[in-house]
XYZ file of C-alpha atoms in Angstrom:
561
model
C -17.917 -17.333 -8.859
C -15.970 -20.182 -7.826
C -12.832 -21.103 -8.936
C -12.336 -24.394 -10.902
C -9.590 -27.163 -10.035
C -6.261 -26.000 -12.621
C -5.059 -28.957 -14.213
C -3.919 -28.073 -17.048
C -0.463 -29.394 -17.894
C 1.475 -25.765 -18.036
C 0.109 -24.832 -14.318
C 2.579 -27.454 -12.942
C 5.504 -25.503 -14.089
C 3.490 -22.080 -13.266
C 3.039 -23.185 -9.676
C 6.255 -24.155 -9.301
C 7.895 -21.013 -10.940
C 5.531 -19.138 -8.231
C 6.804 -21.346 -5.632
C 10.239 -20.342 -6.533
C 9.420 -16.851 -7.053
C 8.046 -16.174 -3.644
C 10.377 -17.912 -1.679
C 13.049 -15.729 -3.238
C 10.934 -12.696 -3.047
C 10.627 -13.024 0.897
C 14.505 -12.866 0.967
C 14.913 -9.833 -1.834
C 11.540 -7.500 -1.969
C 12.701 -3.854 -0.876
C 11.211 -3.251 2.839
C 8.544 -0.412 2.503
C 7.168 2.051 5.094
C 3.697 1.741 3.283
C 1.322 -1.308 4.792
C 0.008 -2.919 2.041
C 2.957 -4.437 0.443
C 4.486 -5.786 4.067
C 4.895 -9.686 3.742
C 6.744 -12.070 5.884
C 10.183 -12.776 6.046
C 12.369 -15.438 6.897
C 13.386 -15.487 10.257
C 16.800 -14.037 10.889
C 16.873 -12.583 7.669
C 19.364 -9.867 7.233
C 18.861 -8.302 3.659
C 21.523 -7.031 2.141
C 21.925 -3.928 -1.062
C 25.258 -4.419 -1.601
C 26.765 -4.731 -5.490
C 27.289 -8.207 -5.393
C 23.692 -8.382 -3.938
C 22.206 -5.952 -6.653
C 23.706 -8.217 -9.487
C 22.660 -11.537 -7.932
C 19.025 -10.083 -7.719
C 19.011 -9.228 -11.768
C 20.829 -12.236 -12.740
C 17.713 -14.134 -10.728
C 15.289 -11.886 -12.274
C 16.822 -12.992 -15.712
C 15.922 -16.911 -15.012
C 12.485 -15.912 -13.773
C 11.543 -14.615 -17.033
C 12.674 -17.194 -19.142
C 11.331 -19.443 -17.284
C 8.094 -17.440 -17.460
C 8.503 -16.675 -21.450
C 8.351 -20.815 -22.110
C 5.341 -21.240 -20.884
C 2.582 -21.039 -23.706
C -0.952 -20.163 -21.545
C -2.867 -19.865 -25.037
C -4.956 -23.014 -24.537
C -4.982 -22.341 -20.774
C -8.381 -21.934 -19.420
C -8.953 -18.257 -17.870
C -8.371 -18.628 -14.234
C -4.996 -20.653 -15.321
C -4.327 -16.938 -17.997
C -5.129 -14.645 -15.258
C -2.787 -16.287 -13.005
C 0.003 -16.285 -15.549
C -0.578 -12.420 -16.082
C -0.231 -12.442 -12.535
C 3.451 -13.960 -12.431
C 4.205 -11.580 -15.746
C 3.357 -8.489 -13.078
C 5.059 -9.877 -10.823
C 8.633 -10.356 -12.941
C 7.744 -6.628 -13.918
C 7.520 -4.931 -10.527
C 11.358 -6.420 -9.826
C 12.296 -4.943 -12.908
C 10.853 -1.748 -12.233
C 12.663 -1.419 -9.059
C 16.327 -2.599 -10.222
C 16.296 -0.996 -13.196
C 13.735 1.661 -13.761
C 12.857 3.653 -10.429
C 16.265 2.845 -9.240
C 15.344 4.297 -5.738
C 18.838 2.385 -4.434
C 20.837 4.395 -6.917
C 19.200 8.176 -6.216
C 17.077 7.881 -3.230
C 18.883 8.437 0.666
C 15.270 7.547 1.976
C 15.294 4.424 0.065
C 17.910 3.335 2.784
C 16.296 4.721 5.629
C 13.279 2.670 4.753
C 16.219 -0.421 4.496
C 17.357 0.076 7.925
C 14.765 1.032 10.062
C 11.479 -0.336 7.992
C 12.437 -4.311 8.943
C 13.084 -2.830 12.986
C 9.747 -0.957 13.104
C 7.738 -4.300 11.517
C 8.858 -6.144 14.236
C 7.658 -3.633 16.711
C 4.271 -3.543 15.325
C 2.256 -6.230 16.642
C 1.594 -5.882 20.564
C 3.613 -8.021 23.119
C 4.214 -10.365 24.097
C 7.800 -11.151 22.527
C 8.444 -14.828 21.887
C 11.750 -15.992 21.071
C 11.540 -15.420 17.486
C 10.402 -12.150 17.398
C 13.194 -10.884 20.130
C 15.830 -12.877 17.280
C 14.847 -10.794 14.359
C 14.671 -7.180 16.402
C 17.908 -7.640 17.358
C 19.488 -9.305 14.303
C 17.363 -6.211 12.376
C 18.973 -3.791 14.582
C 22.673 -5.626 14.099
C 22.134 -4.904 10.123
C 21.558 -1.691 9.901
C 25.203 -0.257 9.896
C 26.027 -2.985 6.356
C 22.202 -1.026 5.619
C 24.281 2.537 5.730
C 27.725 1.174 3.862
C 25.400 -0.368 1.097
C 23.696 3.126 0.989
C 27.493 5.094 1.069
C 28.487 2.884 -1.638
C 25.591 3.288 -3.999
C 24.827 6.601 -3.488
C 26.919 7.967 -6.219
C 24.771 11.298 -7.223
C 21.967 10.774 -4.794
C 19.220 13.424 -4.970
C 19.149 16.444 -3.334
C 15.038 16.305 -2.150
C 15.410 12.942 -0.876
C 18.399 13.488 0.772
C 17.168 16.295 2.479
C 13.858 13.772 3.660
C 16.331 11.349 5.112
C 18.198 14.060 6.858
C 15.079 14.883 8.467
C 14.110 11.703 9.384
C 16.931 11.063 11.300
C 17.098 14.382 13.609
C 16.266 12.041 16.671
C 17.943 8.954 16.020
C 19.022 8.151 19.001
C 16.611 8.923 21.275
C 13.941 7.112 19.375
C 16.248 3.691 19.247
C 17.258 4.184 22.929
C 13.311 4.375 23.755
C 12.799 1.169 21.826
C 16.198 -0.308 24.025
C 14.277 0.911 27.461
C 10.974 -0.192 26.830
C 10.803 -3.226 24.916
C 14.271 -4.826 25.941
C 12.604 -5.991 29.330
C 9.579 -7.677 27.167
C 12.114 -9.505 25.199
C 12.933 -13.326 25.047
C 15.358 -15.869 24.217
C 19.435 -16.184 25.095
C 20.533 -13.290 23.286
C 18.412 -10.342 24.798
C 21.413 -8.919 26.581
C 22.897 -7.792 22.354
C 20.150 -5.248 21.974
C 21.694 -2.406 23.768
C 25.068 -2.796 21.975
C 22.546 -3.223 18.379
C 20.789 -0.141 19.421
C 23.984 1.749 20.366
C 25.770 0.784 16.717
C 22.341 1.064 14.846
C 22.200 4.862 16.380
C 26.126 5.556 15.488
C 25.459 4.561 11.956
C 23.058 6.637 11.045
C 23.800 9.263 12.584
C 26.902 8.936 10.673
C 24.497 8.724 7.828
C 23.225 11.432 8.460
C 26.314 13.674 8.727
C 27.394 12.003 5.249
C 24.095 13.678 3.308
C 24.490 16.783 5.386
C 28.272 17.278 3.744
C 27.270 16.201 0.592
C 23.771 17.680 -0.455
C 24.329 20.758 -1.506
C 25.806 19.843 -4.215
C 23.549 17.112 -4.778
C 21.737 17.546 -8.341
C 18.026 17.376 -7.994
C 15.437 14.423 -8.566
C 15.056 13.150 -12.026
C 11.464 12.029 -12.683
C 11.727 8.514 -14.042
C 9.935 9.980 -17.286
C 6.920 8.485 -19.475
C 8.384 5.778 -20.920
C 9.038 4.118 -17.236
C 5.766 5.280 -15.847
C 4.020 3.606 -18.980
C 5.744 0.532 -18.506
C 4.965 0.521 -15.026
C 1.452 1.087 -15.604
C 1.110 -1.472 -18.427
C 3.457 -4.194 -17.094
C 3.332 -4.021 -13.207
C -0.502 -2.544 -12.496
C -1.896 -3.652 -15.605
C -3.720 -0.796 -15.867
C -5.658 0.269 -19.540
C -4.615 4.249 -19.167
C -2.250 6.438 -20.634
C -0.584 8.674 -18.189
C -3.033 11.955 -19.941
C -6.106 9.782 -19.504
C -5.513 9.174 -16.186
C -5.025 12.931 -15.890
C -8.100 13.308 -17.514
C -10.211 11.488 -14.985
C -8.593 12.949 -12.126
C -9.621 16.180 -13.003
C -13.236 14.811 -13.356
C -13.004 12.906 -10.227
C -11.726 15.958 -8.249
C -14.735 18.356 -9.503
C -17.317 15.841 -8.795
C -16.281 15.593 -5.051
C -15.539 19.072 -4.852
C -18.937 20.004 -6.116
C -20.455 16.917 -3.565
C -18.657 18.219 -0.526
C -19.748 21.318 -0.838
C -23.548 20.429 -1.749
C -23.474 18.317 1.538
C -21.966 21.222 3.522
C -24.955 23.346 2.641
C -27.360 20.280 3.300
C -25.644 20.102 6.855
C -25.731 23.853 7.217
C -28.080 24.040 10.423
C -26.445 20.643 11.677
C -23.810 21.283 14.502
C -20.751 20.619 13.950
C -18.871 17.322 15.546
C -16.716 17.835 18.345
C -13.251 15.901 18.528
C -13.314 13.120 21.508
C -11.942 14.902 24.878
C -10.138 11.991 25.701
C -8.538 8.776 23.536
C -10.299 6.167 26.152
C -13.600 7.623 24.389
C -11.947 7.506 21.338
C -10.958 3.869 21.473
C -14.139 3.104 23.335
C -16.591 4.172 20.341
C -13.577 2.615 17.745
C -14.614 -0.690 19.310
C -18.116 -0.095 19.159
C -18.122 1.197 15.616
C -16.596 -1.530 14.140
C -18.530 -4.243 15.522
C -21.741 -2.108 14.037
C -19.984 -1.690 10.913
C -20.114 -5.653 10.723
C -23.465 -5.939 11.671
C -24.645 -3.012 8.939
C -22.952 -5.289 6.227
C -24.874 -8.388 7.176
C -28.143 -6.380 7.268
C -27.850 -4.700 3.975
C -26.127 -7.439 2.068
C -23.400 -5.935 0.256
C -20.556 -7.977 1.310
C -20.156 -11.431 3.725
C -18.288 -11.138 6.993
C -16.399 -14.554 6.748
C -16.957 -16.754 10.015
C -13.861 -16.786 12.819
C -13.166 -13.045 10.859
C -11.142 -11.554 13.792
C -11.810 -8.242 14.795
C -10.115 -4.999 13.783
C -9.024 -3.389 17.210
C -7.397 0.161 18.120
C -5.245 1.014 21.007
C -2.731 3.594 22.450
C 0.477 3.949 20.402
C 2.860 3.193 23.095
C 6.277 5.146 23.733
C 8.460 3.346 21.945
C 6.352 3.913 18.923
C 5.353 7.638 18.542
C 8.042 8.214 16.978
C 8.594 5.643 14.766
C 5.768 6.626 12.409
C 8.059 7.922 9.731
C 9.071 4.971 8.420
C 6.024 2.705 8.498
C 2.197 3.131 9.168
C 1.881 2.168 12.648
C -0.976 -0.551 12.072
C -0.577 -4.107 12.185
C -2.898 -6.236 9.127
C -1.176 -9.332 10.799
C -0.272 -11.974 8.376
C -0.736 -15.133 6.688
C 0.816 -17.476 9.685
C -1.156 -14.759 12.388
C -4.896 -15.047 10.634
C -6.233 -15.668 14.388
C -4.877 -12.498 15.789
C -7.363 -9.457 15.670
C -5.844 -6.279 13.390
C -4.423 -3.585 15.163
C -4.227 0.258 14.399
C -1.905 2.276 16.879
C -4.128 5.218 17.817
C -2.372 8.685 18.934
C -4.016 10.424 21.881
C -6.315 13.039 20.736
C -4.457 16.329 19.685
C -5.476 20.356 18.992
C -3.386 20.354 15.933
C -4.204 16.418 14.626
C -2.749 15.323 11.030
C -5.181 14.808 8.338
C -6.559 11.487 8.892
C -6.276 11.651 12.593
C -8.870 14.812 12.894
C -11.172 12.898 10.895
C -10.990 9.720 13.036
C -10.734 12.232 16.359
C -14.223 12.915 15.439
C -15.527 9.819 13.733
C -13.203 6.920 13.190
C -15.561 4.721 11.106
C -14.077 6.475 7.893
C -10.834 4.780 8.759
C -12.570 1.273 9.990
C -13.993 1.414 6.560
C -10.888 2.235 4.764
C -8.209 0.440 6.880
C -10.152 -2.380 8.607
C -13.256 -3.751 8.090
C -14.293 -3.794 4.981
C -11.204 -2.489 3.517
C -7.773 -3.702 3.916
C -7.708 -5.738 6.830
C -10.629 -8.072 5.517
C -9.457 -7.990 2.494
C -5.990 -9.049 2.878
C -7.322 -11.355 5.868
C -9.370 -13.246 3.192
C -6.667 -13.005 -0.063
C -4.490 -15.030 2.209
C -6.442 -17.512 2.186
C -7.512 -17.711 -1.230
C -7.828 -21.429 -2.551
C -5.506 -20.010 -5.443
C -1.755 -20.323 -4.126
C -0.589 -17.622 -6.453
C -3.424 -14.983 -5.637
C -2.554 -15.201 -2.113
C 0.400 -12.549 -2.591
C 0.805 -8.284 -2.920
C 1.152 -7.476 -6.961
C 0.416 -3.686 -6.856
C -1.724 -1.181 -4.806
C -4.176 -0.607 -7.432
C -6.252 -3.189 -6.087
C -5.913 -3.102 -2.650
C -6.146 0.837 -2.701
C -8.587 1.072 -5.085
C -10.745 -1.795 -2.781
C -10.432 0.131 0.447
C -11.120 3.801 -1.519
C -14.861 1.805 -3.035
C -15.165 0.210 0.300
C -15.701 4.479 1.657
C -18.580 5.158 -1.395
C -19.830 2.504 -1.105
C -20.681 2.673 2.649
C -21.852 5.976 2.174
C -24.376 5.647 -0.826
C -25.046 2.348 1.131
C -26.458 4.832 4.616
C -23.673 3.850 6.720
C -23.349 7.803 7.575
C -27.083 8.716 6.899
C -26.970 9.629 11.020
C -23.949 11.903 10.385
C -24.173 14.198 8.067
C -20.791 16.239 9.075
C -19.325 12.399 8.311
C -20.547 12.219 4.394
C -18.349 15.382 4.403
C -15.439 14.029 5.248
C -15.501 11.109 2.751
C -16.134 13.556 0.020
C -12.959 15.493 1.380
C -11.299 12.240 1.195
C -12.686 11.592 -2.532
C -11.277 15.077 -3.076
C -7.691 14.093 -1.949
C -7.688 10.690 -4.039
C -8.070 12.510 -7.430
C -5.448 15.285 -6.242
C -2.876 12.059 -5.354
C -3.641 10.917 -9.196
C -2.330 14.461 -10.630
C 0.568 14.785 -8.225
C 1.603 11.653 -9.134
C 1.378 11.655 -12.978
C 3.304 15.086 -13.064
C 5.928 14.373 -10.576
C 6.960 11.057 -12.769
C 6.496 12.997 -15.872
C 9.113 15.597 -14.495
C 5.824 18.422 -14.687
C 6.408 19.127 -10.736
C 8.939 18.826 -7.954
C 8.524 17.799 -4.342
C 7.998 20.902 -3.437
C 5.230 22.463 -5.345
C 3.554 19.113 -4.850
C 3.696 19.383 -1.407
C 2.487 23.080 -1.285
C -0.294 22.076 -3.872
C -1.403 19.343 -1.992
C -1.508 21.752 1.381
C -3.632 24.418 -0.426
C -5.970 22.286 -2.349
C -7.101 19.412 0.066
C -6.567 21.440 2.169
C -4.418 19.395 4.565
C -1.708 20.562 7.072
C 1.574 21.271 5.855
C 3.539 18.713 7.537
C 1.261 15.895 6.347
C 1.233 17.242 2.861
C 4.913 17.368 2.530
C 4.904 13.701 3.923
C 2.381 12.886 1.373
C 4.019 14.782 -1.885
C 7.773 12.876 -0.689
C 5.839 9.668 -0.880
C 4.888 10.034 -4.133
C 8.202 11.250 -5.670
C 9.400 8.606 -3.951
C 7.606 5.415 -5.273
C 5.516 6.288 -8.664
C 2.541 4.670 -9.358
C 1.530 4.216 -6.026
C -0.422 7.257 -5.227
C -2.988 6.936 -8.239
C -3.364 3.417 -6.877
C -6.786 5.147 -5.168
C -8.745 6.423 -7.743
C -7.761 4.540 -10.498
C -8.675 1.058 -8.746
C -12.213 2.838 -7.459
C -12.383 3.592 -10.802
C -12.152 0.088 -12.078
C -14.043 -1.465 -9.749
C -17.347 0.681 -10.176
C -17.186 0.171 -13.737
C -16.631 -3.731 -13.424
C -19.676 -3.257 -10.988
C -21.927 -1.544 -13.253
C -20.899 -3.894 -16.130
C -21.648 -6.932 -14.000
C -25.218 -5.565 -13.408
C -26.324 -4.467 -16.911
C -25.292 -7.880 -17.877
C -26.693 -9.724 -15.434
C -29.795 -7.480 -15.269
C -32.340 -8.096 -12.180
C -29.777 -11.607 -11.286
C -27.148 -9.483 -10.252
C -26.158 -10.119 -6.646
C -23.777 -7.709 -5.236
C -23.122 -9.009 -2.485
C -21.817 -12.207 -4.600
C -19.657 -9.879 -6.917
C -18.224 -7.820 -3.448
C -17.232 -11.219 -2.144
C -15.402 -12.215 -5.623
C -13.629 -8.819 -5.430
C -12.507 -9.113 -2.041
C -11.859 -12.900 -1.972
C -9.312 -11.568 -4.938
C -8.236 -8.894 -3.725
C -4.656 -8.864 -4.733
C -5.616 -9.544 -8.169
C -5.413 -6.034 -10.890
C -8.841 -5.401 -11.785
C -8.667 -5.917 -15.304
C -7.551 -9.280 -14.640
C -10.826 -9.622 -11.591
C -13.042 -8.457 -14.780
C -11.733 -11.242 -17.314
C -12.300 -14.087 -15.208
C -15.477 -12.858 -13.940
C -16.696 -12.291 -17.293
C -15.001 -15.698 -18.689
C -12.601 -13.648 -21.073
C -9.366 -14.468 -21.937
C -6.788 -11.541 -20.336
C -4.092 -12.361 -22.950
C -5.919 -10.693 -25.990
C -4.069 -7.257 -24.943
C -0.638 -8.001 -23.666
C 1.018 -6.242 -20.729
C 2.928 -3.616 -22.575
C 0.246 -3.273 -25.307
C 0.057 0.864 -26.203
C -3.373 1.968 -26.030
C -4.847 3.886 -29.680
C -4.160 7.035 -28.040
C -0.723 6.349 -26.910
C 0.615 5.231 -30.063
C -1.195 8.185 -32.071
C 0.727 10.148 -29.810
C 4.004 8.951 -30.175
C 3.616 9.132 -33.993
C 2.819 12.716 -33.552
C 6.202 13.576 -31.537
């Protein structure tokens, strides 16, 4: 489906609100460690959390929304509704985070992710180091002591589980920065190279000092506070425009997680006599079969026609994680999706060198890495983002919420496998199930830690025991999800979506269907919440249930309390 020219009279004043809205939102949006929500900043930018900063932000958010409120989209024509929708979940999301999962109130990591986040992006794409880029690592690394003050002065009862996070996070401080100061200070450019050290060596102080400041404080720090249903609903109504309560997406969690338990283990005793895969001996092997998998990924797509690999698509490439970033992976995934002034440079996952005791993800990709192409690269978010930017629709071009993008890159998995991607490795099919498995755990960890019905802990511990994962990476998954709600159901609830929009497309289309047409429409709008991707595609209007809009369930249980 192609979308029409908008000329409707109102989508002046909505393109120019979005306009607004974005160019403000470059300068404001929270830095996260997560990848899909990265976008790019102005250079020099040095963000700032500070009281006068917090207010300005609201007071902002406040002429947003009227401005947003007078527009009447009721004789709009779809695409014009869905985009409006699209601004609405956008006003939300900055309400959420000022007001509702008030991570700079509670949260120590929320600061950590402040400071170091915007120093890490920088470090992510390979050299070389032009003059712009050596500008903003070093005027990143200058802000991160007003970073800690902000965080000393709004951390009134910060939480005691969060705190302890940061505390961790920051064991090796120094070291880390000073690696960063030895190895990429000769790379950079520009007439103010020589301020890094002294940015490093006040960066470091800070937080340490930081650090020392949680230490005295936490234990008598009160513990987390789930945000509680009435926030979770509204995030799930307003910001992911999503059309589940909180128990029904409990409901298909538990479904979800007993259908891939019940697959995994059908497809272990299928495999039985099959050897098992060994990890690669060395990461040149590694990287060399990456390369190779990924360019027969692409060439699987074209064959079976499920989805078109755009012309001048660049490629999605692996190497070495070099020094300076091992051990910055704590506070942001250590790939690089580029961006929307970079579209010619190929995507880039930092790979670790092959290890006895790997993380979660990294055994699977030590033995086959195409789960992760899939996932990460090509189809999934790479592509995807790769063609959103350039969406002939302005507004669609920017991150709303995970849902989509998560949910895209979890179908993107299934639907290589039931496509025969892994028909040749059968030990492969069981690691996507595993990965199915942990999707519809994420979905129950998340729903209970908002609604206050776990703690960090025994998510952590649950997640460890029923994945299974290792302990380290399940305790960096559970904090992740106390952290920022919402996001870790963004998985299996877009899957979810999507496969029913799929199957709804065929029956009405019958023996016309053409999936590789519908993939395309998905990905080409890929930042777009899938109820709104269904209501265009199926020329509905999305205003008929307004964000906010209490399912029959939700309000029969509210009149039962």
């Amino acid at each position: 489906m192609l979308l029409l020219p908008l000329s409707a009279r109102g989508q002046d004043s909505l393109d120019k609100l979005a306009t607004d809205f974005w160019t403000w939102r470059a300068q404001w949006q929270p830095f996260n460690s997560d990848d899909i929500p990265r976008i790019e900043r102005p250079a020099g930018l040095k963000p700032s959390w500070s009281a006068a900063s917090i207010a300005q932000q609201k007071a902002d958010l406040a002429g947003f929304e009227a401005r947003w409120k007078k527009l009447d989209p009721s004789k709009w024509r779809v695409p014009q509704q869905v985009d409006y929708r699209l601004m609405g979940s956008a006003l939300a999301r900055v309400h959420w985070e000022l007001d509702l999962n008030r991570r700079w109130q509670d949260d120590a990591t929320f600061y950590v992710e402040q400071a170091m986040t915007p120093v890490v992006e920088t470090l992510l794409p390979p050299p070389p180091f032009d003059k712009t880029r050596s500008s903003d690592l070093i005027v990143r690394m200058q802000n991160v002591p007003s970073i800690v003050e902000d965080a000393e002065a709004n951390l009134q009862h910060p939480c005691a589980p969060f705190a302890k996070l940061a505390i961790a996070s920051l064991a090796d401080i120094r070291s880390q920065l000073w690696l960063v100061a030895h190895d990429v200070g000769p790379l950079l450019t520009g007439d103010n190279v020589q301020e890094l050290s002294p940015a490093v060596e006040r960066a470091a102080s800070s937080l340490e000092s930081f650090r020392e400041w949680l230490q005295q404080r936490v234990a008598s720090m009160p513990p987390h506070a789930p945000v509680g249903r009435d926030a979770y609903v509204f995030f799930l109504k307003n910001v992911a425009l999503y059309p589940y309560t909180p128990d029904q997406l409990l409901d298909m969690s538990r479904q979800e997680w007993a259908r891939s338990v019940a697959a995994e283990q059908i497809e272990h005793q299928r495999n039985i006599e099959v050897p098992v895969m060994d990890a690669y001996s060395t990461l040149d092997d590694q990287l060399q079969r990456t390369t190779e998998m990924e360019g027969a990924i692409r060439r699987f797509l074209g064959r079976q026609e499920i989805l078109t690999i755009p012309p001048g698509f660049p490629h999605y490439s692996v190497r070495a994680v070099p020094p300076y970033l091992v051990g910055l992976g704590e506070f942001s995934e250590l790939d690089d999706f580029t961006g929307p002034s970079r579209l010619m440079q190929e995507g880039l996952r930092w790979t670790p060198k092959p290890s006895p005791d790997p993380g979660y993800f990294e055994g699977a990709s030590q033995r086959d890495p195409r789960p992760i192409i899939v996932h990460e690269g090509v189809p999934g978010h790479y592509m995807q983002l790769w063609l959103s930017w350039q969406n002939p629709d302005t507004i669609r071009r920017h991150y709303y919420d995970s849902g989509s993008n998560e949910g895209l890159g979890f179908y993107a998995e299934e639907m290589m496998l039931l496509a025969g991607l892994f028909e040749n490795s059968p030990h492969t099919r069981e690691i996507i199930y595993n990965f199915a498995r942990l999707r519809a755990l994420r979905v129950e960890v998340d729903v209970k830690l908002a609604l206050g019905q776990m703690n960090n802990e025994e998510a952590a511990a649950y997640l460890a025991k029923t994945v299974p994962m290792s302990s380290k990476t399940a305790q960096a998954e559970g904090a992740m999800f106390a952290t920022q709600p919402g996001q870790a159901i963004s998985y299996q609830t877009g899957k979810v979506q999507i496969t029913k929009f799929l199957a709804d497309a065929r029956v009405r289309a019958g023996e016309k269907f053409d999936i590789r047409a519908f993939n395309d429409f998905v990905w080409r709008n890929g930042n777009v919440p899938i109820e709104l991707q269904r209501a265009e595609w199926f020329g509905e209007s999305p205003l008929a249930k307004p964000a906010g809009t209490p399912s029959d369930s939700e309000t029969k249980r509210k009149r039962a309390q």
